[in-house]
């Protein structure tokens, strides 16, 4: 009997551990799980290419795109993301690096566009502008200075910039919650019911066995689990509570 009672809390804590694990998996699950470090920020996850991946330290924009392995190069659509990149970069690189932005020059529309063809609304050009008038528009790429956050026009073909940041969209959390939570709660409630049911059955059979084996002398040494006097005390207390309230 005693050991069975002890099993219920341990089972419950097992469920809690499972739950916590599920919650963590959900939090990480919003970023790609490809063994690389993805930093969630806002609507996206960012992978700063460095360490063993970054032996060459300097990449053409084509090589930079390759290194992102199917994910996009960095897009900076607002000041918050621009600040985030500036703040996070020192954790990855000691000095300034020029990070490729996922921008291309659309000569039909005569403007830069993000790699998903969306137009550029937030811009953070370096002041004073252009030593870059001689870059033909078709060869215009943009790099972000990791220490200042300012953007610079550079030649796509000639320049090798030394920072690569890849970006992946986070899976929308709202939809996840809608699908995930009721199922999770149902599972928890179900497992609690199952555990309580199983314990009740075990308890029931134990009680039957105990009374059946009451002829055994050993039974004498084990007082019943609930003594009637204890139950009475509870009743008296409950009555007192009912009267005072
Ligand atoms: C970079 O090029 C774009 C498009 O030609 C231009 O609008 C922008 O002012 C240039 N930025 C700098 C800092 O020169």
Short mmCIF file of C-alpha atoms and ligand atoms in Angstrom, two decimals:
data_model
loop_
_atom_site.label_atom_id
_atom_site.label_comp_id
_atom_site.label_asym_id
_atom_site.label_seq_id
_atom_site.Cartn_x
_atom_site.Cartn_y
_atom_site.Cartn_z
CA UNK A 1 0.00 0.00 0.00
CA UNK A 2 2.64 2.51 1.05
CA UNK A 3 4.71 2.00 -2.10
CA UNK A 4 1.67 2.44 -4.33
CA UNK A 5 0.81 5.73 -2.64
CA UNK A 6 4.37 6.93 -3.19
CA UNK A 7 4.13 6.09 -6.88
CA UNK A 8 1.35 8.58 -7.52
CA UNK A 9 3.43 11.70 -6.73
CA UNK A 10 6.34 10.31 -8.72
CA UNK A 11 4.03 9.66 -11.67
CA UNK A 12 2.61 13.17 -11.36
CA UNK A 13 6.11 14.67 -11.34
CA UNK A 14 6.91 12.57 -14.39
CA UNK A 15 3.93 14.16 -16.15
CA UNK A 16 5.12 17.61 -15.06
CA UNK A 17 8.56 16.93 -16.51
CA UNK A 18 6.95 15.76 -19.75
CA UNK A 19 4.82 18.90 -19.85
CA UNK A 20 7.79 21.16 -19.29
CA UNK A 21 9.66 19.30 -22.01
CA UNK A 22 6.73 19.81 -24.39
CA UNK A 23 6.62 23.52 -23.57
CA UNK A 24 10.33 23.86 -24.25
CA UNK A 25 10.07 21.91 -27.48
CA UNK A 26 7.29 24.30 -28.52
CA UNK A 27 9.44 27.35 -27.74
CA UNK A 28 12.37 26.01 -29.73
CA UNK A 29 10.10 24.57 -32.36
CA UNK A 30 9.44 28.04 -33.75
CA UNK A 31 13.02 28.19 -35.08
CA UNK A 32 14.57 25.69 -37.50
CA UNK A 33 15.94 22.61 -35.72
CA UNK A 34 18.89 21.93 -38.00
CA UNK A 35 21.62 21.75 -35.38
CA UNK A 36 22.68 25.36 -35.93
CA UNK A 37 22.10 28.16 -33.45
CA UNK A 38 19.03 30.23 -34.32
CA UNK A 39 18.26 33.30 -32.25
CA UNK A 40 14.56 34.18 -32.13
CA UNK A 41 13.69 37.86 -32.39
CA UNK A 42 10.32 39.34 -33.32
CA UNK A 43 8.74 37.37 -36.14
CA UNK A 44 11.99 35.71 -37.25
CA UNK A 45 14.93 33.55 -36.22
CA UNK A 46 18.49 34.59 -37.05
CA UNK A 47 21.54 32.43 -37.58
CA UNK A 48 24.87 34.25 -37.33
CA UNK A 49 27.34 32.26 -39.41
CA UNK A 50 30.54 31.92 -37.39
CA UNK A 51 32.81 29.42 -35.66
CA UNK A 52 33.66 26.31 -37.65
CA UNK A 53 31.34 27.33 -40.45
CA UNK A 54 33.19 30.62 -40.79
CA UNK A 55 36.74 29.53 -41.60
CA UNK A 56 36.97 31.70 -44.71
CA UNK A 57 35.59 34.77 -42.86
CA UNK A 58 34.78 36.42 -46.17
CA UNK A 59 32.15 35.53 -48.71
CA UNK A 60 30.74 36.75 -51.96
CA UNK A 61 26.98 37.27 -51.81
CA UNK A 62 26.50 34.05 -53.79
CA UNK A 63 28.55 32.07 -51.28
CA UNK A 64 26.72 33.81 -48.43
CA UNK A 65 23.40 32.64 -49.88
CA UNK A 66 24.77 29.09 -50.13
CA UNK A 67 25.79 29.16 -46.49
CA UNK A 68 22.22 29.92 -45.48
CA UNK A 69 21.25 26.49 -46.86
CA UNK A 70 17.87 27.37 -48.28
CA UNK A 71 17.09 30.14 -45.81
CA UNK A 72 17.16 33.81 -46.78
CA UNK A 73 19.89 36.36 -46.19
CA UNK A 74 19.18 38.93 -43.51
CA UNK A 75 16.27 41.30 -44.09
CA UNK A 76 15.97 44.43 -41.95
CA UNK A 77 12.47 45.80 -42.21
CA UNK A 78 12.48 48.05 -39.15
CA UNK A 79 14.72 49.82 -36.62
CA UNK A 80 14.11 47.12 -34.00
CA UNK A 81 15.70 44.42 -36.15
CA UNK A 82 18.53 46.82 -37.14
CA UNK A 83 19.25 47.43 -33.43
CA UNK A 84 19.00 43.73 -32.63
CA UNK A 85 21.69 42.91 -35.24
CA UNK A 86 23.98 45.63 -33.85
CA UNK A 87 23.44 44.41 -30.29
CA UNK A 88 23.89 40.72 -31.04
CA UNK A 89 26.91 40.98 -33.39
CA UNK A 90 29.54 41.51 -30.64
CA UNK A 91 28.55 38.11 -29.23
CA UNK A 92 29.65 36.63 -32.55
CA UNK A 93 32.34 38.92 -33.98
CA UNK A 94 34.99 40.88 -32.11
CA UNK A 95 35.24 43.80 -34.53
CA UNK A 96 33.07 45.40 -37.17
CA UNK A 97 31.91 43.10 -39.93
CA UNK A 98 29.95 44.08 -42.99
CA UNK A 99 26.93 41.83 -43.14
CA UNK A 100 25.27 41.08 -46.47
CA UNK A 101 21.66 42.20 -46.64
CA UNK A 102 19.21 40.14 -48.68
CA UNK A 103 18.65 43.04 -51.10
CA UNK A 104 18.90 43.14 -54.88
CA UNK A 105 18.59 46.06 -57.26
CA UNK A 106 15.46 45.74 -59.41
CA UNK A 107 16.37 47.80 -62.47
CA UNK A 108 12.81 47.53 -63.86
CA UNK A 109 11.41 49.36 -60.85
CA UNK A 110 14.66 51.27 -60.33
CA UNK A 111 14.87 50.44 -56.64
CA UNK A 112 16.20 47.93 -54.16
CA UNK A 113 13.94 45.04 -53.17
CA UNK A 114 14.19 42.33 -50.55
CA UNK A 115 14.85 38.83 -51.81
CA UNK A 116 11.13 38.00 -51.51
CA UNK A 117 10.44 40.94 -53.93
CA UNK A 118 8.94 43.13 -51.21
CA UNK A 119 9.73 46.84 -51.35
CA UNK A 120 12.12 48.51 -48.92
CA UNK A 121 10.36 50.85 -46.50
CA UNK A 122 12.86 51.06 -43.62
CA UNK A 123 16.32 52.25 -44.76
CA UNK A 124 19.40 53.07 -42.73
CA UNK A 125 21.92 54.47 -45.25
CA UNK A 126 25.26 55.67 -44.00
CA UNK A 127 25.36 59.49 -43.88
CA UNK A 128 27.22 61.42 -46.53
CA UNK A 129 26.52 58.68 -49.06
CA UNK A 130 28.25 57.76 -52.08
CA UNK A 131 31.67 56.85 -53.06
CA UNK A 132 29.65 54.26 -54.96
CA UNK A 133 28.31 56.25 -57.93
CA UNK A 134 30.48 54.19 -60.21
CA UNK A 135 28.81 50.91 -59.24
CA UNK A 136 26.49 49.93 -62.09
CA UNK A 137 22.94 49.46 -60.75
CA UNK A 138 22.88 45.81 -61.74
CA UNK A 139 25.91 45.24 -59.54
CA UNK A 140 24.59 47.07 -56.46
CA UNK A 141 24.42 45.13 -53.24
CA UNK A 142 24.07 46.36 -49.67
CA UNK A 143 26.00 45.54 -46.52
CA UNK A 144 25.20 46.50 -42.94
CA UNK A 145 28.06 47.64 -40.67
CA UNK A 146 27.67 45.53 -37.54
CA UNK A 147 29.03 48.20 -35.16
CA UNK A 148 27.03 51.19 -36.43
CA UNK A 149 24.06 49.49 -38.07
CA UNK A 150 24.49 51.74 -41.12
CA UNK A 151 23.98 50.44 -44.67
CA UNK A 152 26.39 50.88 -47.54
CA UNK A 153 26.12 50.29 -51.28
CA UNK A 154 28.79 47.91 -52.47
CA UNK A 155 29.60 45.96 -55.59
CA UNK A 156 28.02 42.49 -55.58
CA UNK A 157 30.68 41.03 -57.85
CA UNK A 158 33.84 42.63 -56.49
CA UNK A 159 33.22 42.79 -52.78
CA UNK A 160 33.61 39.96 -50.34
CA UNK A 161 31.93 40.99 -47.15
CA UNK A 162 32.73 39.08 -44.00
CA UNK A 163 29.46 38.69 -42.18
CA UNK A 164 26.64 36.31 -42.97
CA UNK A 165 23.36 36.28 -41.10
CA UNK A 166 20.60 33.96 -42.25
CA UNK A 167 16.94 34.48 -41.48
CA UNK A 168 14.01 32.11 -41.10
CA UNK A 169 10.41 32.99 -40.39
CA UNK A 170 9.13 31.87 -37.02
CA UNK A 171 6.08 29.67 -37.22
CA UNK A 172 3.11 31.77 -36.12
CA UNK A 173 2.62 31.18 -32.40
CA UNK A 174 -1.12 31.89 -32.40
CA UNK A 175 -1.95 29.00 -34.72
CA UNK A 176 0.31 26.70 -32.72
CA UNK A 177 -1.47 27.58 -29.51
CA UNK A 178 -4.88 27.03 -31.05
CA UNK A 179 -3.93 23.58 -32.29
CA UNK A 180 -1.54 22.56 -29.54
CA UNK A 181 -3.03 23.61 -26.24
CA UNK A 182 -6.41 21.84 -26.12
CA UNK A 183 -4.76 18.59 -27.20
CA UNK A 184 -2.10 18.99 -24.53
CA UNK A 185 -4.66 19.81 -21.82
CA UNK A 186 -6.80 16.86 -22.90
CA UNK A 187 -3.76 14.58 -22.65
CA UNK A 188 -2.93 15.88 -19.18
CA UNK A 189 -6.49 15.49 -17.91
CA UNK A 190 -6.71 12.03 -19.45
CA UNK A 191 -3.45 10.85 -17.89
CA UNK A 192 -4.46 12.21 -14.49
CA UNK A 193 -7.80 10.37 -14.74
CA UNK A 194 -6.02 7.17 -15.81
CA UNK A 195 -3.53 7.43 -12.95
CA UNK A 196 -6.26 8.13 -10.39
CA UNK A 197 -8.32 5.24 -11.78
CA UNK A 198 -5.44 2.81 -11.68
CA UNK A 199 -4.52 3.87 -8.15
CA UNK A 200 -8.15 3.48 -7.06
CA UNK A 201 -8.26 -0.04 -8.52
CA UNK A 202 -4.95 -0.94 -6.86
CA UNK A 203 -6.19 0.49 -3.58
CA UNK A 204 -9.49 -1.36 -3.87
CA UNK A 205 -7.78 -4.71 -4.47
CA UNK A 206 -5.29 -4.05 -1.75
CA UNK A 207 -8.09 -3.37 0.71
CA UNK A 208 -9.84 -6.60 -0.32
CA UNK A 209 -6.62 -8.56 0.02
CA UNK A 210 -5.90 -7.01 3.39
CA UNK A 211 -9.28 -7.93 4.84
CA UNK A 212 -8.98 -11.36 3.24
CA UNK A 213 -5.65 -11.91 4.86
CA UNK A 214 -6.79 -10.55 8.20
CA UNK A 215 -6.31 -14.02 9.66
CA UNK A 216 -2.59 -13.68 9.14
CA UNK A 217 -0.85 -12.59 12.34
CA UNK A 218 1.15 -9.95 10.50
CA UNK A 219 -2.04 -7.96 9.91
CA UNK A 220 -2.06 -7.19 13.63
CA UNK A 221 1.03 -5.01 13.25
CA UNK A 222 -0.48 -2.74 10.57
CA UNK A 223 -3.19 -0.38 11.71
CA UNK A 224 -5.80 0.49 9.06
CA UNK A 225 -4.83 3.35 6.75
CA UNK A 226 -7.61 5.67 7.90
CA UNK A 227 -8.63 5.48 11.51
CA UNK A 228 -12.29 6.28 12.29
CA UNK A 229 -11.21 8.72 14.99
CA UNK A 230 -9.27 10.76 12.40
CA UNK A 231 -12.37 10.92 10.20
CA UNK A 232 -14.41 12.15 13.13
CA UNK A 233 -11.94 14.91 13.87
CA UNK A 234 -12.24 16.06 10.28
CA UNK A 235 -16.00 16.05 10.54
CA UNK A 236 -15.96 18.11 13.73
CA UNK A 237 -13.61 20.59 12.15
CA UNK A 238 -15.79 20.85 9.07
CA UNK A 239 -18.82 21.51 11.23
CA UNK A 240 -17.02 24.18 13.16
CA UNK A 241 -15.98 25.83 9.91
CA UNK A 242 -19.55 25.72 8.65
CA UNK A 243 -20.80 27.37 11.83
CA UNK A 244 -18.24 30.18 11.85
CA UNK A 245 -18.77 31.12 8.21
C1 LIG B 1 22.64 53.34 -52.38
O1 LIG B 1 21.97 53.18 -53.61
C2 LIG B 1 20.58 53.57 -53.61
C3 LIG B 1 19.98 53.22 -54.95
O2 LIG B 1 20.75 53.68 -55.99
C4 LIG B 1 20.47 55.04 -53.26
O3 LIG B 1 19.11 55.41 -53.20
C5 LIG B 1 21.13 55.28 -51.91
O4 LIG B 1 21.11 56.64 -51.59
C6 LIG B 1 22.57 54.79 -51.93
N1 LIG B 1 23.08 54.90 -50.56
C7 LIG B 1 24.20 55.54 -50.29
C8 LIG B 1 24.61 55.55 -48.88
O5 LIG B 1 24.85 56.09 -51.14
#
